[in-house]
Coordinates of C-alpha atoms in Angstrom, one line a residue:
M1 CA -40.2 118.0 60.3
Y2 CA -39.9 118.8 64.2
E3 CA -39.7 122.3 65.2
P4 CA -37.5 123.1 68.2
T5 CA -39.6 126.0 69.5
R6 CA -42.8 123.9 69.3
K7 CA -44.3 123.0 72.7
I8 CA -44.6 119.3 73.1
R9 CA -46.0 117.8 76.2
R10 CA -46.5 114.1 75.0
L11 CA -43.9 112.2 73.1
F12 CA -43.5 108.6 71.7
L13 CA -39.8 107.9 70.7
Q14 CA -40.5 104.6 68.9
N15 CA -39.4 103.4 65.5
M16 CA -37.9 106.7 64.5
K17 CA -35.0 107.6 62.6
V18 CA -31.9 108.7 64.6
E19 CA -31.7 112.1 63.0
D20 CA -35.5 112.7 64.1
V21 CA -34.6 111.8 67.5
K22 CA -31.8 114.2 67.8
K23 CA -33.9 117.0 66.6
V24 CA -36.4 116.0 69.3
V25 CA -34.0 116.1 72.1
T26 CA -32.8 119.6 71.2
M27 CA -36.3 121.0 72.4
N28 CA -37.1 122.4 75.7
L29 CA -37.6 119.3 78.0
S30 CA -38.7 121.1 81.1
R31 CA -42.5 121.1 80.0
W32 CA -42.7 117.4 78.9
R33 CA -45.4 115.5 80.8
S34 CA -45.4 112.1 79.1
L35 CA -42.6 110.1 77.5
T36 CA -42.6 106.7 75.9
V37 CA -39.2 105.4 74.7
S38 CA -38.0 102.5 72.7
S39 CA -34.7 100.8 73.4
E40 CA -33.1 102.2 70.4
A41 CA -34.1 105.8 71.2
F42 CA -33.2 105.5 74.9
T43 CA -29.5 105.8 74.0
L44 CA -30.0 109.1 72.5
L45 CA -31.9 110.8 75.4
P46 CA -30.4 113.1 77.8
T47 CA -30.4 112.3 81.6
L48 CA -33.8 111.5 82.9
S49 CA -33.5 114.4 85.3
S50 CA -34.0 116.8 82.4
F51 CA -37.7 115.9 82.6
P52 CA -38.7 117.8 85.9
I53 CA -42.4 117.6 85.7
I54 CA -42.9 114.4 83.8
R55 CA -46.0 112.5 84.7
V56 CA -46.0 109.5 82.5
L57 CA -42.8 107.6 81.9
N58 CA -42.7 104.3 79.9
L59 CA -39.4 102.6 79.5
Y60 CA -40.7 99.2 78.6
G61 CA -38.1 97.0 77.0
C62 CA -35.3 99.5 77.6
T63 CA -32.7 97.0 78.6
Q64 CA -30.1 100.0 79.1
V65 CA -32.1 101.2 82.3
D66 CA -30.3 100.1 85.3
N67 CA -30.1 100.9 88.9
S68 CA -28.5 104.0 88.4
H69 CA -31.3 105.4 86.3
C70 CA -34.0 104.2 88.8
K71 CA -32.4 106.6 91.3
H72 CA -33.0 109.5 89.0
I73 CA -36.4 108.3 88.3
C74 CA -37.2 108.2 92.1
N75 CA -36.5 112.1 92.1
L76 CA -39.4 112.7 89.4
C77 CA -41.9 113.6 92.0
H78 CA -44.7 114.4 89.6
L79 CA -44.8 110.9 88.2
R80 CA -48.2 109.3 88.1
Y81 CA -47.4 106.4 85.6
L82 CA -44.2 104.5 85.7
K83 CA -43.6 101.4 83.5
L84 CA -40.1 99.7 84.0
S85 CA -41.0 96.1 82.9
L86 CA -38.3 94.4 80.9
T87 CA -35.5 96.6 82.1
S88 CA -32.2 95.8 83.7
I89 CA -33.2 97.0 87.2
T90 CA -32.3 94.8 90.0
E91 CA -33.4 96.7 92.9
I92 CA -35.6 99.6 94.0
P93 CA -33.9 102.3 96.1
N94 CA -35.5 103.7 99.3
E95 CA -36.1 107.0 97.5
I96 CA -39.1 105.3 95.8
G97 CA -40.9 106.9 98.7
N98 CA -40.6 110.2 96.9
L99 CA -43.0 109.4 94.3
Q100 CA -46.0 110.5 96.4
L101 CA -48.3 110.9 93.4
L102 CA -47.5 107.7 91.8
Q103 CA -50.8 105.7 90.7
F104 CA -49.4 103.0 88.3
L105 CA -46.2 101.0 88.6
D106 CA -45.0 98.1 86.5
L107 CA -42.0 96.2 87.6
N108 CA -42.8 92.9 85.8
M109 CA -40.1 90.9 84.1
T110 CA -37.2 92.4 86.1
N111 CA -34.7 91.0 88.4
I112 CA -36.0 92.8 91.6
K113 CA -35.9 90.4 94.4
A114 CA -37.6 92.6 97.2
L115 CA -39.3 95.9 97.4
P116 CA -37.7 98.4 100.2
P117 CA -39.8 99.2 103.4
T118 CA -40.2 102.9 102.0
F119 CA -42.4 101.4 99.2
V120 CA -45.4 101.4 101.5
Q121 CA -45.3 105.3 101.6
L122 CA -46.9 105.2 98.1
R123 CA -50.4 105.8 99.4
K124 CA -51.8 106.8 96.0
L125 CA -50.6 103.7 94.2
E126 CA -53.6 102.0 92.6
F127 CA -51.9 99.4 90.3
L128 CA -48.9 97.3 91.2
C129 CA -47.4 94.6 89.0
V130 CA -44.3 92.6 90.1
D131 CA -42.8 89.3 89.4
N132 CA -43.9 86.3 91.3
R133 CA -40.6 86.0 92.9
T134 CA -40.4 89.5 94.1
R135 CA -41.0 89.9 98.0
L136 CA -43.2 92.5 99.1
P137 CA -42.6 94.6 101.9
E138 CA -44.2 94.4 105.3
C139 CA -47.0 96.7 106.3
L140 CA -48.5 96.3 102.9
G141 CA -51.8 97.5 104.4
N142 CA -50.5 101.2 104.1
L143 CA -51.0 101.1 100.3
I144 CA -54.7 102.2 101.0
S145 CA -55.4 103.1 97.2
L146 CA -54.3 99.8 95.8
Q147 CA -57.0 98.4 93.5
K148 CA -55.0 95.8 91.5
L149 CA -52.1 93.7 92.6
S150 CA -50.6 91.5 90.0
P151 CA -49.6 88.7 89.8
R152 CA -50.2 86.6 92.7
I153 CA -48.7 87.1 96.1
T154 CA -47.7 84.4 98.4
I155 CA -49.3 84.3 102.0
S156 CA -46.6 83.0 104.5
S157 CA -48.3 83.9 107.6
P158 CA -51.9 85.1 109.1
T159 CA -50.1 88.6 109.5
M160 CA -50.0 89.1 105.8
L161 CA -53.8 88.3 105.5
C162 CA -54.4 91.0 108.2
E163 CA -52.4 93.4 106.1
L164 CA -54.4 92.4 103.0
S165 CA -57.6 93.3 104.8
M166 CA -56.7 96.8 105.0
L167 CA -56.6 97.1 101.1
T168 CA -60.2 97.8 100.9
E169 CA -60.1 99.4 97.5
L170 CA -58.7 96.1 95.9
R171 CA -60.5 95.0 92.7
R172 CA -58.4 92.1 91.6
L173 CA -56.4 89.7 93.8
M174 CA -54.4 86.6 93.3
L175 CA -53.2 84.5 96.3
R176 CA -51.2 81.4 97.0
F177 CA -50.5 79.8 100.4
D178 CA -47.2 78.5 101.5
D179 CA -48.7 76.0 103.9
W180 CA -52.3 76.3 104.8
D181 CA -53.1 75.7 108.5
D182 CA -56.7 75.3 109.4
E183 CA -56.5 76.9 112.9
S184 CA -54.3 79.9 112.1
Y185 CA -55.6 80.7 108.6
E186 CA -59.2 79.8 108.0
E187 CA -60.8 82.3 110.3
T188 CA -58.3 85.0 109.4
F189 CA -58.9 84.5 105.7
V190 CA -62.6 84.9 106.0
Q191 CA -62.2 88.0 108.0
C192 CA -59.7 89.4 105.5
L193 CA -62.4 88.7 102.8
S194 CA -64.9 90.4 104.6
N195 CA -63.2 93.6 104.6
L196 CA -62.3 93.6 100.9
V197 CA -65.8 95.1 99.9
N198 CA -64.7 96.3 96.4
L199 CA -63.1 92.9 95.3
E200 CA -64.3 91.8 91.9
S201 CA -61.9 89.0 91.0
L202 CA -60.3 86.5 93.5
Q203 CA -58.0 83.6 92.5
I204 CA -56.5 81.3 95.0
F205 CA -53.6 79.0 94.2
D206 CA -52.2 75.9 95.9
C207 CA -54.5 76.0 99.0
H208 CA -54.0 72.3 99.4
N209 CA -56.8 70.5 101.5
G210 CA -57.8 73.9 103.2
L211 CA -60.4 76.6 102.8
G212 CA -63.8 75.7 103.9
S213 CA -62.7 72.8 106.0
N214 CA -63.8 74.5 109.1
S215 CA -67.6 74.5 108.9
N216 CA -67.9 76.3 112.3
I217 CA -66.9 79.6 110.8
G218 CA -69.1 79.3 107.7
M219 CA -71.3 82.4 108.7
L220 CA -68.5 84.7 109.5
L221 CA -68.6 86.4 106.0
T222 CA -71.4 88.8 107.0
T223 CA -70.6 91.8 104.7
G224 CA -67.9 90.8 102.5
P225 CA -67.0 91.6 98.8
Q226 CA -70.6 92.1 97.3
Q227 CA -69.0 93.2 94.1
L228 CA -67.1 89.8 93.7
R229 CA -68.2 88.3 90.4
S230 CA -65.4 85.8 89.6
M231 CA -63.6 83.3 91.9
N232 CA -61.2 80.6 91.1
I233 CA -60.0 78.1 93.6
G234 CA -57.2 76.1 92.0
P235 CA -54.8 74.7 90.9
G236 CA -54.6 73.1 94.4
T237 CA -57.3 71.1 96.1
V238 CA -59.9 72.0 98.9
R239 CA -61.6 69.4 101.1
C240 CA -65.1 70.9 100.4
V241 CA -66.9 73.9 99.1
P242 CA -66.6 76.8 101.5
R243 CA -69.8 77.1 103.3
W244 CA -69.7 81.0 103.2
L245 CA -69.9 81.2 99.4
P246 CA -73.8 81.6 99.1
S247 CA -73.1 84.9 101.0
L248 CA -71.4 86.3 97.9
F249 CA -74.6 87.7 96.2
A250 CA -72.9 88.9 93.1
L251 CA -70.8 85.7 92.3
S252 CA -71.4 84.8 88.8
A253 CA -68.4 82.6 87.9
L254 CA -66.9 79.9 90.0
D255 CA -63.9 77.5 89.2
I256 CA -63.2 75.2 92.0
T257 CA -61.1 72.0 92.5
L258 CA -62.3 69.7 95.1
L259 CA -60.7 66.6 96.6
T260 CA -64.0 64.6 96.3
L261 CA -67.5 65.8 95.5
Q262 CA -70.2 65.4 98.4
E263 CA -74.0 66.2 98.5
E264 CA -73.2 69.1 101.0
D265 CA -70.9 70.5 98.3
L266 CA -73.8 70.6 95.7
Q267 CA -76.1 72.0 98.3
V268 CA -73.8 75.0 99.0
L269 CA -73.1 75.5 95.3
G270 CA -76.8 75.5 94.3
S271 CA -77.5 78.2 97.0
I272 CA -75.0 80.8 95.5
P273 CA -77.8 83.3 94.3
S274 CA -76.3 84.7 91.0
L275 CA -74.1 81.9 90.0
R276 CA -74.3 81.7 86.2
S277 CA -71.0 79.7 85.4
L278 CA -69.6 76.8 87.3
Y279 CA -66.7 74.6 86.7
I280 CA -66.2 71.5 89.3
W281 CA -63.0 69.5 89.0
V282 CA -63.0 66.4 91.3
K283 CA -59.5 65.0 92.0
E284 CA -60.4 61.7 93.6
H285 CA -63.0 59.1 92.4
R286 CA -65.4 57.9 95.1
K287 CA -65.4 54.1 94.5
D288 CA -67.7 53.5 97.5
R289 CA -70.4 55.5 96.1
C290 CA -73.2 53.5 94.6
K291 CA -75.8 56.1 94.2
R292 CA -75.5 59.2 92.0
L293 CA -75.7 62.7 93.7
A294 CA -78.7 64.7 92.8
I295 CA -77.9 68.1 91.1
G296 CA -80.3 70.8 90.6
S297 CA -82.9 69.4 93.1
D298 CA -84.9 71.6 95.4
D299 CA -82.1 71.7 98.0
C300 CA -79.7 72.9 95.4
P301 CA -81.7 74.8 92.6
F302 CA -78.8 76.5 90.6
G303 CA -81.6 78.9 89.4
C304 CA -79.5 81.3 87.5
L305 CA -76.9 78.7 86.1
T306 CA -76.4 79.0 82.2
K307 CA -73.0 76.9 82.0
I308 CA -71.6 74.1 83.9
R309 CA -68.5 71.8 83.6
I310 CA -67.9 68.9 85.7
G311 CA -64.9 66.7 85.6
P312 CA -63.8 64.2 85.7
G313 CA -66.6 62.3 87.5
A314 CA -69.3 63.8 85.7
M315 CA -71.5 60.6 85.7
E316 CA -71.3 60.7 89.5
V317 CA -74.2 63.3 89.5
Q318 CA -77.8 63.0 88.3
F319 CA -79.7 66.1 86.9
A320 CA -83.0 66.3 88.6
A321 CA -86.2 66.5 86.8
G322 CA -87.1 70.2 85.9
A323 CA -83.6 71.3 87.1
M324 CA -81.5 74.3 86.0
R325 CA -84.1 75.9 83.9
K326 CA -81.6 78.5 82.5
L327 CA -78.9 76.0 81.7
R328 CA -77.6 76.4 78.1
T329 CA -74.2 74.6 78.1
A330 CA -73.1 71.4 79.8
R331 CA -69.5 70.1 79.5
L332 CA -69.0 66.8 81.0
D333 CA -65.7 64.8 81.6
L334 CA -66.7 61.1 81.6
H335 CA -64.3 58.1 82.5
V336 CA -66.0 55.1 80.8
R337 CA -64.4 52.3 82.9
H338 CA -65.0 54.0 86.4
T339 CA -68.5 54.9 85.6
L340 CA -69.4 51.2 84.5
D341 CA -67.6 49.8 87.6
Q342 CA -69.4 52.1 90.1
F343 CA -72.9 52.6 88.6
G344 CA -73.2 50.3 85.7
D345 CA -74.8 52.7 83.2
F346 CA -74.3 56.2 81.9
H347 CA -77.5 57.9 82.7
C348 CA -77.3 61.2 84.2
G349 CA -80.6 62.9 83.4
L350 CA -79.5 65.1 80.5
E351 CA -83.1 64.7 79.2
S352 CA -84.3 66.9 82.0
L353 CA -82.5 70.0 81.2
S354 CA -85.3 71.8 79.2
S355 CA -83.3 74.9 78.2
L356 CA -80.1 72.9 77.2
E357 CA -78.6 73.9 73.8
R358 CA -75.2 72.4 73.7
V359 CA -73.6 69.3 75.3
I360 CA -69.9 68.7 75.1
V361 CA -68.3 65.4 76.4
H362 CA -64.7 64.6 77.0
M363 CA -64.7 60.7 77.1
N364 CA -61.7 59.0 78.7
C365 CA -61.8 55.5 77.2
Y366 CA -58.7 54.1 79.1
R367 CA -59.3 50.3 79.8
A368 CA -62.6 50.3 78.2
E369 CA -63.8 47.8 75.7
L370 CA -65.0 49.1 72.3
E371 CA -68.7 48.2 72.9
E372 CA -68.6 49.9 76.3
V373 CA -67.4 53.1 74.6
E374 CA -70.1 52.8 72.0
A375 CA -72.8 52.1 74.7
A376 CA -71.7 55.3 76.6
E377 CA -72.0 57.4 73.4
A378 CA -75.3 55.7 72.6
S379 CA -76.7 56.4 76.1
I380 CA -75.8 60.2 75.9
R381 CA -77.2 60.5 72.4
K382 CA -80.4 58.9 73.5
A383 CA -80.8 61.2 76.5
L384 CA -80.4 64.3 74.0
D385 CA -82.9 62.7 71.7
L386 CA -85.4 62.8 74.5
N387 CA -84.5 66.3 75.5
P388 CA -87.4 68.6 74.2
N389 CA -84.7 71.3 73.2
R390 CA -82.8 68.8 71.1
P391 CA -79.3 70.3 72.2
S392 CA -76.3 69.8 69.9
F393 CA -73.8 67.2 70.9
E394 CA -69.9 67.4 70.7
L395 CA -67.8 64.3 71.6
E396 CA -64.0 64.0 72.1
K397 CA -62.7 60.5 72.9
H398 CA -59.1 60.1 74.2
G399 CA -57.1 57.9 76.7
G400 CA -55.5 55.5 74.2
S401 CA -57.0 52.8 71.9
W402 CA -59.9 50.9 73.4
R403 CA -60.1 47.2 72.8
S404 CA -62.6 45.3 70.7
G405 CA -64.5 42.7 72.4

């Protein structure tokens, strides 16, 4: 039973009977600090202006909440936390600038097309979640407390990168580029990254054939995000591994999509000091290459690596003797026909990986004869039998039915 005289500061109105909600809303609302409401209960609430000092307001899924409610919300100047995802709001009023104490704002899954210019007055905002299609305001760099910006934002000019570089508290960032231009973007991007000293996770989408293509600026990342532990470059293809990656001393997980794999790329990857997990996806098969690339050699030691995945041209590399002394798991994507045409065998040095515990092979058998598929499997099994650690082996074959000779 609810007591009208009882002091309540936090309230969850979810899955409650109508009579219970009616009792609650007869209480003194002026001292409430936190309110979470379901769509069913929202229809029974008084106006939002009845909660003058509320700090936490969660209206997730309340489809009754529209633009008129949003105007009232923007007058709740004590708000720290505001969740409006899955509501019917289509625009944010200029009064959003009144919420000077706001730290958390979730506008995901709404129909908001753009945020107003006054939005950048929220200098204490730490978390912002909007739809991919929501256009962010200019002068984004004024949001100096922002730590997490979700989901990804689209970079349409170098000016936007300059604005981003001012968000020095960012921990997580997801970017996509409308149209990468080497001359105008590369140096600005590296300078931006140098300023984001607290960044922990970075994902870059659709940076087609850019990023790292200008080797002359490879050393510009002088300080940079030394907290950055995870980086994903893709989907979207880059021409080569950015030469400044080894300056990221804390980077432990890298997922990168390359146009082709070159010896210089392996040298850069092997020089990343704390790299533990590496996924390389190669888009184009190098038919002119007759010699495999050495991976794990003295030039690219991969000293901390524990997990690697290479695809689809895994057999283009040769694991060097004594290489990758900490490697535990290897996932290899093998194209049988391409490997035979190019190298004539399936030897990649798996027997040299003394710490290897598990090998997973995805075998593309398209246009391969049955005996060729069997030879590929036998070659891998033989290498693993010679490995002193006797790693486990998992094999998945795909690419249609292969033919019997």
